[in-house]
Every structure is written in C-alpha cells, then in structure tokens.
Amino acid sequence: NQKSKFFYNLLVEKKCTRSYTERYWRNQLSKEIDTFQWERIYMRRIHSLNDNKLREFMYKLFHNLLPSRETLVKWKKENCNLCPMCQENENIKHIY
C-alpha cells in the first residue's frame, strides 16, 4: 500500500550511495576522494581507453577483480603470495 513517492525515494537513496569499490579504494589509500574525482577516474581512466583489453584490465583492477598472488594462494593455484620482483605481499594495491 505504498505510494510511488516512497519507491522513488528508495531509488534515489540507493543511487546516491557510494559503491563498494569507491569505499574500498578510499580505505586502502586512506584518502577522501570526491564525486568529481571518481567521475574522472571512471570516464578518463576506463571509458576513454581505445584498446578493449586495456579497458577490461583497468576495469578489473579498479573493481578488485584481478587475481593477485594473494588470491591465487587462497584458491590453491599458487604456493607463495610474494611478488617475484620485490618479495612483498602481492595484492591488488601492490599491483596498482
């Protein structure tokens, strides 16, 4: 028995909340990033790329979907989670 205004307000509220990815990177980088900067990241860093493979890579990197050694160890696909170049823990932040 709800009015359409109620559902509209729910949609607006949902649309205005920050995504998980934005919160994740804000916490990882310990830096507050405003909406304008996120828009620049989305539009200039991902959507403006000409190469689809690079665009896909950047999207996966940004959304924490790339398998790092840390993830591969959890999946039991690798034995060691250290970066082969610098011997530090290899996670998405380290790759980035």
mmCIF file of C-alpha atoms in Angstrom:
data_model
loop_
_atom_site.group_PDB
_atom_site.id
_atom_site.type_symbol
_atom_site.label_atom_id
_atom_site.label_comp_id
_atom_site.label_asym_id
_atom_site.label_seq_id
_atom_site.Cartn_x
_atom_site.Cartn_y
_atom_site.Cartn_z
ATOM 1 C CA ASN A 1 0.000 0.000 0.000
ATOM 2 C CA GLN A 2 2.934 2.309 -0.507
ATOM 3 C CA LYS A 3 2.757 5.340 -2.731
ATOM 4 C CA SER A 4 5.065 5.685 -5.721
ATOM 5 C CA LYS A 5 6.861 8.546 -3.950
ATOM 6 C CA PHE A 6 8.093 6.040 -1.371
ATOM 7 C CA PHE A 7 9.661 3.826 -4.049
ATOM 8 C CA TYR A 8 11.086 6.822 -5.846
ATOM 9 C CA ASN A 9 12.803 7.935 -2.642
ATOM 10 C CA LEU A 10 14.246 4.436 -2.173
ATOM 11 C CA LEU A 11 15.708 4.527 -5.674
ATOM 12 C CA VAL A 12 17.186 7.982 -5.194
ATOM 13 C CA GLU A 13 18.700 6.948 -1.879
ATOM 14 C CA LYS A 14 20.209 3.823 -3.438
ATOM 15 C CA LYS A 15 21.598 5.773 -6.381
ATOM 16 C CA CYS A 16 23.218 8.338 -4.114
ATOM 17 C CA THR A 17 25.144 5.833 -2.006
ATOM 18 C CA ARG A 18 28.789 5.255 -2.874
ATOM 19 C CA SER A 19 29.730 1.932 -4.398
ATOM 20 C CA TYR A 20 31.694 -0.769 -2.627
ATOM 21 C CA THR A 21 34.664 -0.121 -4.915
ATOM 22 C CA GLU A 22 34.825 3.537 -4.017
ATOM 23 C CA ARG A 23 34.724 2.751 -0.307
ATOM 24 C CA TYR A 24 37.356 0.041 -0.725
ATOM 25 C CA TRP A 25 39.846 2.308 -2.507
ATOM 26 C CA ARG A 26 39.157 5.214 -0.178
ATOM 27 C CA ASN A 27 40.065 2.980 2.761
ATOM 28 C CA GLN A 28 43.056 1.424 1.023
ATOM 29 C CA LEU A 29 44.520 4.762 0.022
ATOM 30 C CA SER A 30 43.489 6.485 3.265
ATOM 31 C CA LYS A 31 42.315 9.422 1.224
ATOM 32 C CA GLU A 32 38.958 11.086 0.729
ATOM 33 C CA ILE A 33 38.054 11.201 -2.967
ATOM 34 C CA ASP A 34 35.162 13.413 -4.018
ATOM 35 C CA THR A 35 32.497 12.665 -6.640
ATOM 36 C CA PHE A 36 34.198 14.754 -9.297
ATOM 37 C CA GLN A 37 37.421 12.780 -8.903
ATOM 38 C CA TRP A 38 35.559 9.462 -9.124
ATOM 39 C CA GLU A 39 33.898 10.635 -12.300
ATOM 40 C CA ARG A 40 37.310 11.469 -13.728
ATOM 41 C CA ILE A 41 38.576 8.024 -12.759
ATOM 42 C CA TYR A 42 35.608 6.288 -14.393
ATOM 43 C CA MET A 43 35.456 8.375 -17.537
ATOM 44 C CA ARG A 44 39.066 9.225 -18.217
ATOM 45 C CA ARG A 45 40.822 6.152 -16.904
ATOM 46 C CA ILE A 46 38.483 3.438 -18.098
ATOM 47 C CA HIS A 47 35.911 4.582 -20.668
ATOM 48 C CA SER A 48 38.209 6.764 -22.713
ATOM 49 C CA LEU A 49 40.705 3.974 -23.474
ATOM 50 C CA ASN A 50 40.732 2.797 -27.072
ATOM 51 C CA ASP A 51 42.017 -0.719 -26.531
ATOM 52 C CA ASN A 52 39.330 -3.060 -25.205
ATOM 53 C CA LYS A 53 41.799 -5.372 -23.477
ATOM 54 C CA LEU A 54 43.341 -2.454 -21.620
ATOM 55 C CA ARG A 55 39.879 -1.151 -20.748
ATOM 56 C CA GLU A 56 38.933 -4.568 -19.395
ATOM 57 C CA PHE A 57 42.158 -4.772 -17.383
ATOM 58 C CA MET A 58 41.602 -1.318 -15.849
ATOM 59 C CA TYR A 59 38.006 -2.183 -15.017
ATOM 60 C CA LYS A 60 39.072 -5.396 -13.284
ATOM 61 C CA LEU A 61 41.880 -3.634 -11.461
ATOM 62 C CA PHE A 62 39.611 -0.852 -10.269
ATOM 63 C CA HIS A 63 36.882 -3.255 -9.137
ATOM 64 C CA ASN A 64 39.321 -5.567 -7.387
ATOM 65 C CA LEU A 65 38.641 -8.443 -9.785
ATOM 66 C CA LEU A 66 42.193 -9.223 -10.842
ATOM 67 C CA PRO A 67 43.647 -12.384 -9.382
ATOM 68 C CA SER A 68 46.739 -11.414 -7.440
ATOM 69 C CA ARG A 69 49.116 -13.934 -5.905
ATOM 70 C CA GLU A 70 47.349 -13.356 -2.606
ATOM 71 C CA THR A 71 44.084 -14.516 -4.178
ATOM 72 C CA LEU A 72 45.714 -17.367 -6.089
ATOM 73 C CA VAL A 73 47.165 -18.762 -2.860
ATOM 74 C CA LYS A 74 43.668 -18.758 -1.352
ATOM 75 C CA TRP A 75 42.431 -20.626 -4.440
ATOM 76 C CA LYS A 76 45.375 -23.056 -4.079
ATOM 77 C CA LYS A 77 46.671 -22.183 -7.540
ATOM 78 C CA GLU A 78 49.959 -20.739 -6.215
ATOM 79 C CA ASN A 79 52.209 -21.726 -3.333
ATOM 80 C CA CYS A 80 53.565 -18.323 -2.413
ATOM 81 C CA ASN A 81 51.882 -14.924 -2.208
ATOM 82 C CA LEU A 82 55.099 -12.893 -2.593
ATOM 83 C CA CYS A 83 55.745 -10.692 -5.594
ATOM 84 C CA PRO A 84 58.509 -12.241 -7.728
ATOM 85 C CA MET A 85 60.131 -8.841 -8.268
ATOM 86 C CA CYS A 86 60.253 -7.297 -4.810
ATOM 87 C CA GLN A 87 59.307 -10.145 -2.436
ATOM 88 C CA GLU A 88 56.422 -8.235 -0.837
ATOM 89 C CA ASN A 89 52.887 -9.493 -0.398
ATOM 90 C CA GLU A 90 51.247 -9.245 -3.826
ATOM 91 C CA ASN A 91 47.691 -7.935 -3.608
ATOM 92 C CA ILE A 92 45.696 -5.553 -5.796
ATOM 93 C CA LYS A 93 47.073 -2.486 -4.061
ATOM 94 C CA HIS A 94 50.611 -3.761 -4.630
ATOM 95 C CA ILE A 95 49.914 -4.385 -8.328
ATOM 96 C CA TYR A 96 48.385 -0.956 -8.715
#
